[in-house]
mmCIF file of C-alpha atoms in Angstrom:
data_model
loop_
_atom_site.group_PDB
_atom_site.id
_atom_site.type_symbol
_atom_site.label_atom_id
_atom_site.label_comp_id
_atom_site.label_asym_id
_atom_site.label_seq_id
_atom_site.Cartn_x
_atom_site.Cartn_y
_atom_site.Cartn_z
ATOM 1 C CA PRO A 129 0.045 37.839 -21.914
ATOM 2 C CA THR A 130 -0.154 34.973 -20.152
ATOM 3 C CA ALA A 131 2.604 36.273 -17.269
ATOM 4 C CA LEU A 132 4.738 34.163 -18.130
ATOM 5 C CA GLY A 133 6.983 36.464 -18.216
ATOM 6 C CA PHE A 134 8.992 35.369 -21.710
ATOM 7 C CA PRO A 135 10.642 38.289 -23.378
ATOM 8 C CA GLY A 136 8.838 39.110 -26.656
ATOM 9 C CA GLU A 137 5.345 36.930 -26.022
ATOM 10 C CA SER A 138 1.576 38.221 -27.431
ATOM 11 C CA GLY A 139 -1.466 38.478 -25.762
ATOM 12 C CA GLY A 140 -3.148 37.324 -28.666
ATOM 13 C CA LEU A 141 -6.245 39.925 -29.832
ATOM 14 C CA VAL A 142 -9.625 40.107 -29.161
ATOM 15 C CA LYS A 143 -11.951 43.338 -28.932
ATOM 16 C CA ASP A 144 -13.796 44.423 -25.813
ATOM 17 C CA ALA A 145 -17.672 42.922 -26.175
ATOM 18 C CA SER A 146 -18.736 46.009 -26.346
ATOM 19 C CA GLU A 147 -16.808 46.537 -29.875
ATOM 20 C CA LEU A 148 -17.907 43.696 -32.021
ATOM 21 C CA GLN A 149 -20.298 44.713 -34.962
ATOM 22 C CA GLY A 150 -22.509 42.800 -37.206
ATOM 23 C CA THR A 151 -21.833 39.531 -37.888
ATOM 24 C CA GLU A 152 -19.164 39.203 -35.559
ATOM 25 C CA LYS A 153 -21.394 38.615 -32.557
ATOM 26 C CA ASN A 154 -22.132 35.161 -34.087
ATOM 27 C CA THR A 155 -18.695 34.278 -35.655
ATOM 28 C CA VAL A 156 -16.480 35.383 -32.563
ATOM 29 C CA MET A 157 -18.256 32.341 -30.686
ATOM 30 C CA PHE A 158 -16.691 29.835 -33.266
ATOM 31 C CA GLY A 159 -13.631 31.430 -33.451
ATOM 32 C CA TYR A 160 -13.235 34.099 -35.760
ATOM 33 C CA GLY A 161 -12.384 37.916 -34.929
ATOM 34 C CA TYR A 162 -9.667 37.290 -32.299
ATOM 35 C CA SER A 163 -6.203 35.582 -32.271
ATOM 36 C CA ALA A 164 -4.412 33.696 -29.945
ATOM 37 C CA THR A 165 -1.392 32.449 -28.994
ATOM 38 C CA ALA A 166 -0.430 28.411 -28.339
ATOM 39 C CA LEU A 167 0.646 28.380 -25.676
ATOM 40 C CA GLN A 168 -2.405 30.845 -24.041
ATOM 41 C CA LEU A 169 -4.940 27.813 -25.703
ATOM 42 C CA VAL A 170 -3.380 25.064 -24.529
ATOM 43 C CA ALA A 171 -3.819 26.814 -21.064
ATOM 44 C CA ALA A 172 -7.073 27.738 -21.649
ATOM 45 C CA VAL A 173 -8.073 23.974 -22.687
ATOM 46 C CA ASN A 174 -5.484 23.149 -19.549
ATOM 47 C CA THR A 175 -8.490 25.011 -17.400
ATOM 48 C CA VAL A 176 -11.572 22.618 -19.345
ATOM 49 C CA ALA A 177 -8.886 19.604 -17.728
ATOM 50 C CA ASN A 178 -8.554 20.586 -14.375
ATOM 51 C CA GLY A 179 -12.434 20.898 -13.325
ATOM 52 C CA GLY A 180 -12.285 24.880 -14.160
ATOM 53 C CA VAL A 181 -9.140 26.082 -12.322
ATOM 54 C CA TYR A 182 -6.842 28.056 -14.466
ATOM 55 C CA VAL A 183 -3.330 27.834 -13.365
ATOM 56 C CA ALA A 184 -0.715 29.902 -14.891
ATOM 57 C CA PRO A 185 1.719 28.865 -16.783
ATOM 58 C CA ARG A 186 5.456 28.736 -16.146
ATOM 59 C CA MET A 187 8.978 28.862 -17.980
ATOM 60 C CA LEU A 188 10.659 25.794 -14.972
ATOM 61 C CA LYS A 189 9.576 23.703 -12.717
ATOM 62 C CA ALA A 190 12.463 23.398 -11.079
ATOM 63 C CA THR A 191 16.121 24.073 -10.736
ATOM 64 C CA ILE A 192 19.134 21.766 -10.466
ATOM 65 C CA GLY A 193 21.809 23.082 -7.823
ATOM 66 C CA ALA A 194 25.617 22.221 -8.592
ATOM 67 C CA ASP A 195 25.692 20.387 -5.681
ATOM 68 C CA GLY A 196 22.854 17.894 -7.274
ATOM 69 C CA GLU A 197 20.158 18.990 -5.146
ATOM 70 C CA VAL A 198 16.601 19.611 -7.188
ATOM 71 C CA ILE A 199 14.558 22.996 -5.411
ATOM 72 C CA GLU A 200 10.642 22.857 -6.891
ATOM 73 C CA LEU A 201 10.024 26.309 -7.599
ATOM 74 C CA PRO A 202 6.369 27.849 -6.410
ATOM 75 C CA ALA A 203 3.678 26.564 -7.471
ATOM 76 C CA SER A 204 1.903 28.495 -9.909
ATOM 77 C CA ALA A 205 -1.126 30.861 -9.381
ATOM 78 C CA ALA A 206 -4.561 29.287 -10.052
ATOM 79 C CA ARG A 207 -8.058 30.657 -9.669
ATOM 80 C CA GLU A 208 -11.692 28.793 -10.581
ATOM 81 C CA VAL A 209 -12.773 29.967 -14.162
ATOM 82 C CA LEU A 210 -15.359 28.003 -14.798
ATOM 83 C CA LYS A 211 -17.672 26.418 -12.706
ATOM 84 C CA PRO A 212 -17.392 22.888 -12.291
ATOM 85 C CA GLU A 213 -20.081 21.528 -13.916
ATOM 86 C CA THR A 214 -19.517 23.275 -16.914
ATOM 87 C CA ALA A 215 -15.869 21.910 -17.172
ATOM 88 C CA SER A 216 -17.568 19.008 -16.650
ATOM 89 C CA THR A 217 -19.786 19.742 -20.065
ATOM 90 C CA MET A 218 -17.260 20.699 -22.045
ATOM 91 C CA THR A 219 -14.922 17.226 -21.202
ATOM 92 C CA SER A 220 -18.179 14.930 -22.252
ATOM 93 C CA LEU A 221 -18.924 17.434 -25.309
ATOM 94 C CA MET A 222 -14.764 17.096 -26.392
ATOM 95 C CA THR A 223 -14.437 13.313 -25.554
ATOM 96 C CA ASP A 224 -17.252 13.060 -28.102
ATOM 97 C CA VAL A 225 -15.227 14.638 -30.505
ATOM 98 C CA VAL A 226 -12.320 11.771 -30.567
ATOM 99 C CA CYS A 227 -15.644 9.046 -29.857
ATOM 100 C CA LEU A 228 -17.943 10.265 -32.532
ATOM 101 C CA GLY A 229 -16.313 13.563 -34.632
ATOM 102 C CA THR A 230 -13.991 15.220 -36.230
ATOM 103 C CA GLY A 231 -11.550 14.109 -33.703
ATOM 104 C CA LYS A 232 -11.434 10.308 -34.386
ATOM 105 C CA GLY A 233 -7.737 10.346 -35.346
ATOM 106 C CA ALA A 234 -6.777 11.603 -31.838
ATOM 107 C CA ARG A 235 -8.548 7.852 -30.748
ATOM 108 C CA ILE A 236 -5.618 6.035 -28.468
ATOM 109 C CA ASP A 237 -6.783 1.860 -27.651
ATOM 110 C CA GLY A 238 -7.019 1.970 -23.730
ATOM 111 C CA ILE A 239 -7.156 5.114 -23.029
ATOM 112 C CA SER A 240 -9.925 8.297 -23.078
ATOM 113 C CA VAL A 241 -9.430 11.336 -24.945
ATOM 114 C CA ALA A 242 -10.967 14.802 -24.550
ATOM 115 C CA GLY A 243 -10.199 17.235 -27.732
ATOM 116 C CA LYS A 244 -11.037 19.347 -30.567
ATOM 117 C CA THR A 245 -9.879 19.793 -33.902
ATOM 118 C CA GLY A 246 -9.340 23.226 -35.155
ATOM 119 C CA THR A 247 -8.922 24.277 -38.856
ATOM 120 C CA ALA A 248 -8.171 27.693 -39.846
ATOM 121 C CA TYR A 249 -7.560 29.907 -42.960
ATOM 122 C CA LYS A 250 -4.984 32.234 -42.710
ATOM 123 C CA LEU A 251 -4.499 35.802 -43.631
ATOM 124 C CA GLN A 252 -2.867 36.715 -47.175
ATOM 125 C CA ASP A 253 -0.342 39.397 -48.129
ATOM 126 C CA ASP A 254 -3.018 40.475 -50.112
ATOM 127 C CA SER A 255 -5.395 40.882 -46.909
ATOM 128 C CA THR A 256 -7.645 38.383 -48.038
ATOM 129 C CA TYR A 257 -8.231 34.969 -46.842
ATOM 130 C CA GLY A 258 -7.718 33.587 -50.516
ATOM 131 C CA GLU A 259 -9.643 31.861 -52.534
ATOM 132 C CA THR A 260 -10.550 28.147 -53.281
ATOM 133 C CA GLY A 261 -8.030 26.274 -53.592
ATOM 134 C CA ASP A 262 -5.417 29.065 -53.103
ATOM 135 C CA ARG A 263 -5.660 29.198 -50.043
ATOM 136 C CA GLN A 264 -3.045 28.112 -46.978
ATOM 137 C CA TYR A 265 -4.282 26.589 -43.693
ATOM 138 C CA ARG A 266 -3.101 25.849 -40.603
ATOM 139 C CA ALA A 267 -4.575 23.009 -39.054
ATOM 140 C CA SER A 268 -4.153 21.887 -34.566
ATOM 141 C CA PHE A 269 -6.218 19.658 -32.387
ATOM 142 C CA VAL A 270 -5.886 20.141 -28.213
ATOM 143 C CA GLY A 271 -7.108 17.959 -26.247
ATOM 144 C CA PHE A 272 -6.071 16.041 -23.093
ATOM 145 C CA LEU A 273 -6.112 12.823 -21.451
ATOM 146 C CA PRO A 274 -7.124 10.377 -19.830
ATOM 147 C CA ALA A 275 -10.441 12.659 -20.405
ATOM 148 C CA GLN A 276 -11.578 11.354 -17.162
ATOM 149 C CA ASN A 277 -9.060 12.005 -14.661
ATOM 150 C CA PRO A 278 -6.320 14.453 -17.262
ATOM 151 C CA GLN A 279 -2.658 13.412 -16.669
ATOM 152 C CA PHE A 280 -1.254 15.477 -19.983
ATOM 153 C CA THR A 281 -2.801 18.512 -21.702
ATOM 154 C CA ILE A 282 -1.052 18.775 -25.564
ATOM 155 C CA LEU A 283 -2.247 20.723 -28.540
ATOM 156 C CA VAL A 284 -0.473 19.680 -31.978
ATOM 157 C CA THR A 285 -0.453 22.836 -34.933
ATOM 158 C CA ILE A 286 0.173 22.401 -38.371
ATOM 159 C CA ASP A 287 1.490 25.775 -40.225
ATOM 160 C CA GLN A 288 0.401 25.619 -43.512
ATOM 161 C CA PRO A 289 -0.358 21.859 -44.876
ATOM 162 C CA ASP A 290 -0.666 21.073 -48.582
ATOM 163 C CA PRO A 291 -3.577 23.126 -49.371
ATOM 164 C CA THR A 292 -4.696 20.605 -51.877
ATOM 165 C CA SER A 293 -4.597 17.607 -49.655
ATOM 166 C CA ARG A 294 -7.275 15.838 -47.615
ATOM 167 C CA ASP A 295 -4.598 15.858 -44.623
ATOM 168 C CA ARG A 296 -4.836 19.836 -44.698
ATOM 169 C CA PHE A 297 -7.500 19.863 -41.486
ATOM 170 C CA GLY A 298 -6.701 19.533 -37.978
ATOM 171 C CA GLY A 299 -9.199 16.131 -37.923
ATOM 172 C CA THR A 300 -6.997 14.619 -40.313
ATOM 173 C CA ALA A 301 -3.514 16.427 -39.740
ATOM 174 C CA ALA A 302 -2.973 16.981 -36.117
ATOM 175 C CA ALA A 303 -5.159 14.795 -34.504
ATOM 176 C CA PRO A 304 -2.743 11.935 -36.043
ATOM 177 C CA LEU A 305 0.408 13.408 -34.590
ATOM 178 C CA PHE A 306 -1.559 14.400 -31.134
ATOM 179 C CA THR A 307 -1.953 10.316 -31.236
ATOM 180 C CA LYS A 308 1.869 9.525 -32.126
ATOM 181 C CA VAL A 309 2.934 12.621 -28.824
ATOM 182 C CA ALA A 310 0.180 11.407 -26.311
ATOM 183 C CA THR A 311 1.862 7.727 -26.529
ATOM 184 C CA ALA A 312 5.024 8.789 -26.486
ATOM 185 C CA ALA A 313 5.170 11.310 -23.293
ATOM 186 C CA THR A 314 2.079 8.742 -21.384
ATOM 187 C CA GLY A 315 4.953 5.694 -21.830
ATOM 188 C CA SER A 316 7.659 7.722 -20.635
ATOM 189 C CA VAL A 317 6.283 8.226 -17.132
ATOM 190 C CA GLY A 318 4.720 5.072 -17.392
ATOM 191 C CA GLN A 319 1.449 6.245 -16.586
ATOM 192 C CA THR A 320 -2.090 3.797 -16.485
ATOM 193 C CA MET A 321 -4.114 5.777 -18.086
ATOM 194 C CA ALA A 322 -8.402 5.199 -18.132
ATOM 195 C CA PRO A 323 -9.961 2.196 -20.416
ATOM 196 C CA SER A 324 -11.149 4.568 -23.893
ATOM 197 C CA ARG A 325 -14.849 4.683 -24.617
ATOM 198 C CA LYS A 326 -14.863 4.067 -28.176
ATOM 199 C CA PRO A 327 -11.160 1.639 -29.732
ATOM 200 C CA SER A 328 -8.825 4.037 -31.715
ATOM 201 C CA SER A 329 -9.062 4.709 -35.751
ATOM 202 C CA GLN A 330 -6.178 3.153 -37.885
ATOM 203 C CA VAL A 331 -3.603 6.656 -37.968
ATOM 204 C CA ASN A 332 -2.171 7.346 -41.081
ATOM 205 C CA PRO A 333 1.064 6.010 -41.520
ATOM 206 C CA GLY A 334 1.582 8.323 -43.719
ATOM 207 C CA ILE A 335 0.984 11.758 -42.348
ATOM 208 C CA ARG A 336 4.821 12.559 -41.519
ATOM 209 C CA ALA A 337 5.859 12.148 -44.661
ATOM 210 C CA THR A 338 2.618 14.007 -46.513
ATOM 211 C CA LEU A 339 3.410 17.680 -44.770
ATOM 212 C CA THR A 340 5.163 20.000 -45.736
ATOM 213 C CA ALA A 341 5.079 22.543 -43.237
ATOM 214 C CA ALA A 342 6.530 23.304 -39.766
ATOM 215 C CA THR A 343 4.526 21.132 -37.062
ATOM 216 C CA ALA A 344 5.423 21.535 -33.202
ATOM 217 C CA ALA A 345 3.549 20.094 -30.250
ATOM 218 C CA ILE A 346 2.922 21.431 -26.691
ATOM 219 C CA VAL A 347 2.708 18.811 -23.950
ATOM 220 C CA ALA A 348 1.467 20.087 -20.301
ATOM 221 C CA ARG A 349 1.773 17.770 -17.443
ATOM 222 C CA VAL A 350 -1.094 17.601 -14.909
ATOM 223 C CA SER A 351 0.989 18.425 -11.699
ATOM 224 C CA PRO A 352 -0.818 17.525 -8.363
ATOM 225 C CA THR A 353 -1.030 20.788 -5.984
ATOM 226 C CA THR A 354 -3.670 20.307 -2.421
ATOM 227 C CA SER A 355 -5.348 23.040 -3.572
ATOM 228 C CA PRO A 356 -7.871 24.035 -4.612
ATOM 229 C CA PRO A 357 -9.938 20.910 -5.129
ATOM 230 C CA ARG A 358 -9.005 19.829 -8.122
ATOM 231 C CA ALA A 359 -5.435 19.447 -8.585
ATOM 232 C CA PRO A 360 -4.223 21.632 -11.445
ATOM 233 C CA ALA A 361 -2.225 21.326 -14.377
ATOM 234 C CA SER A 362 1.132 23.228 -14.258
ATOM 235 C CA VAL A 363 2.148 24.610 -17.847
ATOM 236 C CA PHE A 364 5.740 24.611 -18.018
ATOM 237 C CA SER A 365 7.813 24.747 -21.358
ATOM 238 C CA SER A 366 10.345 22.491 -20.125
ATOM 239 C CA SER A 367 8.272 19.350 -21.411
ATOM 240 C CA ALA A 368 7.220 20.666 -24.719
ATOM 241 C CA GLU A 369 8.892 19.197 -27.872
ATOM 242 C CA VAL A 370 9.521 20.519 -31.778
ATOM 243 C CA VAL A 371 8.582 17.620 -34.131
ATOM 244 C CA ARG A 372 9.016 18.501 -37.629
ATOM 245 C CA PRO A 373 7.404 15.921 -40.112
ATOM 246 C CA ALA A 374 9.929 13.526 -42.373
ATOM 247 C CA ALA A 375 11.318 14.090 -45.464
#
């Protein structure tokens, strides 16, 4: 678990490297053979946004007393888990995903976005992943913005989009919704963002109506602190919202 302390939080599933067998040693590199919660995933990407500094998630940013006094809670524990140059390389690669790759649907006019699409088969009741045409999917997009001066880390996941539709993939189902959530998040705090490298593509106006599955979005605000050197983000659920597709 993330040490959040929330009852029932899953720790995900991951094998020790010594337990990997056969093709697992290769497939684990691109997302097979382990699982992570949405909070773990957004906290991991948040680490890249923070220049390699991991910041423990927390439930609350502050409390408000009966007298209206706002008391900020202590900063989350933080530690460096990636070299800054590694985080910089990852940021560049994730920016290219949005500018040139499968994440074009997450482009936002005037804002640089770094992110990654995700499309996974869901395990069926018979312990298989189904056959072509009879599979169930989970589509996702996770990213941060602006890419070179991160203010928000956002994860959008869509459970069981229409398996017969082109909008069953992370880049076609989740990325356009990421754009809408990110636009709302930046607008709500009046952020001035850095220019993007490429103009945004047209968001599919029918995407909300075509999705038949529950959709959730986690928005984490990057909260500057004085230490470590690069301002880490605090992931807290008080800024999270659940977005469901229109009927």
